[in-house]
PDB file of C-alpha atoms in Angstrom:
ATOM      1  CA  UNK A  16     285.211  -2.368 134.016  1.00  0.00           C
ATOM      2  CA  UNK A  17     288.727  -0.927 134.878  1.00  0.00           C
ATOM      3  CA  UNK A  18     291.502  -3.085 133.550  1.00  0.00           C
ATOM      4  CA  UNK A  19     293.535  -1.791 137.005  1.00  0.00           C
ATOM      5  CA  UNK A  20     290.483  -3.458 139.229  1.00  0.00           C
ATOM      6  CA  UNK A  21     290.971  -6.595 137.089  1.00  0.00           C
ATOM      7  CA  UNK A  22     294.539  -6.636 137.528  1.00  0.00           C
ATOM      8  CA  UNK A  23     294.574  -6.668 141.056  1.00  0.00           C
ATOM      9  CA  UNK A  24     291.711  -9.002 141.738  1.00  0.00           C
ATOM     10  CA  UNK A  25     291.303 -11.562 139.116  1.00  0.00           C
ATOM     11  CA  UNK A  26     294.427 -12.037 137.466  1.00  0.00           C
ATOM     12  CA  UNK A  27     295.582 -16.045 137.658  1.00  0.00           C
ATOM     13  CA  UNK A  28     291.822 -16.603 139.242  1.00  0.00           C
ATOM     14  CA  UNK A  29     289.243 -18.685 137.259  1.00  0.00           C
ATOM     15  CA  UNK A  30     286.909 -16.715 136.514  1.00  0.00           C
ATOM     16  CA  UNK A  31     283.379 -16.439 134.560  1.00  0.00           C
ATOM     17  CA  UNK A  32     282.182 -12.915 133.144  1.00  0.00           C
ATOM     18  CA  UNK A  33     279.893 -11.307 130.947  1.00  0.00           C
ATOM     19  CA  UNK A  34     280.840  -9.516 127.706  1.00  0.00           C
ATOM     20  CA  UNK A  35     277.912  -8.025 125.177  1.00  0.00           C
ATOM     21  CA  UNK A  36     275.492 -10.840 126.539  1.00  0.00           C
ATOM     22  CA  UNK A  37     277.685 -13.529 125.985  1.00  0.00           C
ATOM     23  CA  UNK A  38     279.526 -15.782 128.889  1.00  0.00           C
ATOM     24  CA  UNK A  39     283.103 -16.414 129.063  1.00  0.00           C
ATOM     25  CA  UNK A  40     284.990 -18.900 131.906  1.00  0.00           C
ATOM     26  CA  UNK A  41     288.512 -19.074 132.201  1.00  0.00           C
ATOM     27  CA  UNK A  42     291.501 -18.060 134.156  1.00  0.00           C
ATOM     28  CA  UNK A  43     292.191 -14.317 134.083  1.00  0.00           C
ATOM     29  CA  UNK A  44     296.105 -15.020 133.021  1.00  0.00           C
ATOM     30  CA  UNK A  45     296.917 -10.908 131.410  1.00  0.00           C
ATOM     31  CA  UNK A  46     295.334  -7.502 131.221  1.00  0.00           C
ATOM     32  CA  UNK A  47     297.149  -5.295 129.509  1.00  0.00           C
ATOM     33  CA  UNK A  48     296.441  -2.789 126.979  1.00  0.00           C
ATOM     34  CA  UNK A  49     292.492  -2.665 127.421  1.00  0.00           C
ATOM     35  CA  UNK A  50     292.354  -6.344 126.449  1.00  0.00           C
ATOM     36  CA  UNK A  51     291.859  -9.125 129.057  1.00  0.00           C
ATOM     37  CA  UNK A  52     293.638 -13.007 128.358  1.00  0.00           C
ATOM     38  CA  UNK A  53     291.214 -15.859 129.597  1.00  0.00           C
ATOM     39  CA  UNK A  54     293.285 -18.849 129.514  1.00  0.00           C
ATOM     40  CA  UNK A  55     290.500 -21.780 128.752  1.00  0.00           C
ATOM     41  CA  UNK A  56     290.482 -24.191 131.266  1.00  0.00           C
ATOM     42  CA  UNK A  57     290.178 -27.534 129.128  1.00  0.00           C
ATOM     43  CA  UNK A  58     293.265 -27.062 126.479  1.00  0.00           C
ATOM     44  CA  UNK A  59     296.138 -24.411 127.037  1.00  0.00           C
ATOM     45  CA  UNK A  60     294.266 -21.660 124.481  1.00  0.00           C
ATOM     46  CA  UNK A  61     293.241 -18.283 124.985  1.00  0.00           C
ATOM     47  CA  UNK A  62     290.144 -15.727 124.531  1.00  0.00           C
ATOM     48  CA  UNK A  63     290.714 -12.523 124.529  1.00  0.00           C
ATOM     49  CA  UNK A  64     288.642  -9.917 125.327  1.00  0.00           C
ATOM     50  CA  UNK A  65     288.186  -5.711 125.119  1.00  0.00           C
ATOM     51  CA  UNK A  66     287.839  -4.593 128.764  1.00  0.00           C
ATOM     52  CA  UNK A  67     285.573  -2.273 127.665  1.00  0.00           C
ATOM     53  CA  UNK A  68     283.009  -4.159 126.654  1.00  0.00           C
ATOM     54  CA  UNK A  69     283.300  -6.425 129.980  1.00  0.00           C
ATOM     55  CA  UNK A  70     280.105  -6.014 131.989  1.00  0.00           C
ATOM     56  CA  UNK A  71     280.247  -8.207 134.965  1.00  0.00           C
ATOM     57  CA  UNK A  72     283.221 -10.547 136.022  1.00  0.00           C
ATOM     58  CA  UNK A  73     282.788 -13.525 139.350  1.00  0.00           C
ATOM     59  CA  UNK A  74     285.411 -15.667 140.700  1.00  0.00           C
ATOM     60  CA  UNK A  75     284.566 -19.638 140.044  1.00  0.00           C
ATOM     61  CA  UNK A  76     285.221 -22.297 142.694  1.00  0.00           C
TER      62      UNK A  76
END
């Protein structure tokens, strides 16, 4: 997963994606230096996440 592509699609998008089997949901807030910022949409906190190691990524309705 290319942090550019992430940047221009998903960023302030809520999002769910797959990272080493394991299923994140959030909205894409920052990707920058290889690391993607999923701010959690229930309290104003943050997970972040090596790009690299992203696998899939999907917009939520």
């Amino acid at each position: 997963m290319k942090e550019a592509f992430i940047t221009k699609y998903y960023i302030d998008k809520k999002v769910s994606l797959d990272a080493e089997g394991k299923t994140y949901h959030g909205t894409a807030s920052e990707c920058n230096d290889g690391v993607l910022s999923l701010k959690w949409d229930i309290e104003d906190e943050y997970t972040h996440i090596e790009v690299e190691k992203i696998t899939a990524i999907w917009k939520r309705m």
